[in-house]
Amino acid sequence: MATLMIRYHPFQQILTFSLKDMCFVEDPEQSVSLCDWDDLITVIGSNVVLDIRREIYSSLEYTTSAGISRNKNTAKLAGGFLKPDNQTIILNSQIPSFMKKFELNDINGMGGKAGDQILRRFNVPPDVNSIEYLNQLPAKDLSVEEYPNLYDIVQGDFSQPLRDRVEIKSMMSRKQMMAKNPIKTVYDSIDWIKTFAGDLCNRLEDLDEESGVLTRPRTVSVNIHIKGSSNSKQCSIPVVKDLKKLEALIIASCMTLIVELLNSMFDLARLNSVEKLDFKNIHPYNKIDIPHIHNIACIISNLAKLENSIDVFTTSDKSSANKKLFEQFEQEQKKNVESQTADPVVQPKMNKVYINKLFQKYEQDQSKEPVTQKKEPSAPNKAPTKTKRPSAAPEKVPISNPSSKKPKYNILDSLKNRTNKSSSPGPTSRDVDPSSSTYYCDICRDSFPDSQEHKDYHFALELSKSLN
């Protein structure tokens, strides 16, 4: 019998509904008052449960029992309280008296070793009601580390989140091949692996929309059926948020697993009459013969829930940082795609005439400087005879002061002479007499009259290289 206890103002009535007789019976002698809105919601829920039980009986002719309460533990106790054709409604005010009708081992999760351990720890006598005995103890005594919710459980106040569906732990996509058209090469399985990966990613997308939380796999496995035996191999993959990247990762992982699995079962190199298989250069997938595969499947498992949900990210620093990283990565990907599709940028050619003018101006400025008379060093202090710099035909450059006796210093000619003298050995700077007025360059392996001018030459040479 299913009993609905409702007090209507200004009159009261009890409705007893029998699923077998399919009729209501009024009993005005019994009634229960609704004290608050929680009781009203509980009664409304009982009407929904009654409709479900009625549909089950009309379709399958099965009688059912049900329990309605404010939490799952007390509702489970009420569901089995009046079997086989009743539903029990436990209002908030009736929970303490209702819990005294049961023992601790009757509560969900407290049966077996867990309940016995608690009874021994608190020295519960066997001839008394265990829940009533534990309710008399102070709350601080029941707060044990192993069972932090023990006090709420025996009080009937322990609430748990209700899940509207069974939590999915794995997904599989499978194909049974026809006997006339099996998989004969590794390449034949690629199309099916791509189909499996796309199907699994679509199902993950549907799961994300239903649950409101991003769920991604951490393990990929492949199962194949050859000659009456089934074999499988799995590997771990990183948690990837983007479904397109996850699809490509599943395809690559499955192809590697198939080759490794077939190699462990059969010697593919010997089967294809080669010493060693090289998938990249010599032996593509469509040239590798394998035993006929009649059944192939791709499985993703070890599903992990990401911290960031679909609707909103959490306010923690870690989640916000992850969100910024995802956004930066997506922006970089868009920029890379745009740069690949855009027309190549033509670099403007540098005007080398302007650089030549700079060198000419530099020579003109050097020629304008007054020539200082230097004393010739005495004979004993002269350094050993040095090879003179070979003369080269200087370029015709207009000189503002033709009467200057100082020779022109042509940087381009010095560059040519440098290549000729770099191979020939010459004295180092240590071999030169420090009292000598000449300057010896270790790079050019030659001596020059003016050290500052030659250092300017090297500076200009480096500038020319950087500009060209």
PDB file of C-alpha atoms in Angstrom, residues 2 4 28 36-37 50 67 84 108 114 162 166 187 214-215 230 245 260 267 273 286 290 374 395 407 411 420 434:
ATOM      1  CA  ALA A   2       1.188   3.521  -0.731  1.00  0.00           C
ATOM      2  CA  LEU A   4       0.089   9.921   1.116  1.00  0.00           C
ATOM      3  CA  PRO A  28     -10.224  10.920   7.913  1.00  0.00           C
ATOM      4  CA  ASP A  36       7.298  23.950   7.208  1.00  0.00           C
ATOM      5  CA  TRP A  37       8.124  24.287   3.527  1.00  0.00           C
ATOM      6  CA  LEU A  50       3.837   7.661  -6.827  1.00  0.00           C
ATOM      7  CA  GLY A  67      11.261   6.115   0.550  1.00  0.00           C
ATOM      8  CA  PRO A  84       6.762  -4.756  -1.222  1.00  0.00           C
ATOM      9  CA  ASN A 108      24.396   2.581   4.002  1.00  0.00           C
ATOM     10  CA  ALA A 114      33.184  -0.546   9.228  1.00  0.00           C
ATOM     11  CA  LEU A 162      22.719  13.289  -5.572  1.00  0.00           C
ATOM     12  CA  VAL A 166      25.953   6.903 -13.336  1.00  0.00           C
ATOM     13  CA  TYR A 187      47.011   1.312 -43.535  1.00  0.00           C
ATOM     14  CA  LEU A 214      35.074  19.055 -18.801  1.00  0.00           C
ATOM     15  CA  THR A 215      36.026  15.360 -18.749  1.00  0.00           C
ATOM     16  CA  SER A 230      41.762 -11.014 -28.509  1.00  0.00           C
ATOM     17  CA  LYS A 245      44.088  18.098 -30.368  1.00  0.00           C
ATOM     18  CA  GLU A 260      53.541  -2.480 -31.208  1.00  0.00           C
ATOM     19  CA  ASP A 267      57.158 -10.748 -36.331  1.00  0.00           C
ATOM     20  CA  SER A 273      60.484 -10.557 -45.688  1.00  0.00           C
ATOM     21  CA  ASN A 286      49.985   0.468 -46.888  1.00  0.00           C
ATOM     22  CA  ILE A 290      49.513  -8.138 -41.297  1.00  0.00           C
ATOM     23  CA  LYS A 374     106.363  62.421 -36.003  1.00  0.00           C
ATOM     24  CA  GLU A 395      89.387  54.164 -55.835  1.00  0.00           C
ATOM     25  CA  PRO A 407      98.230  59.059 -47.662  1.00  0.00           C
ATOM     26  CA  ILE A 411      88.916  50.734 -46.077  1.00  0.00           C
ATOM     27  CA  ASN A 420      95.719  37.987 -48.531  1.00  0.00           C
ATOM     28  CA  PRO A 434     106.772  49.298 -27.456  1.00  0.00           C
TER      29      PRO A 434
END
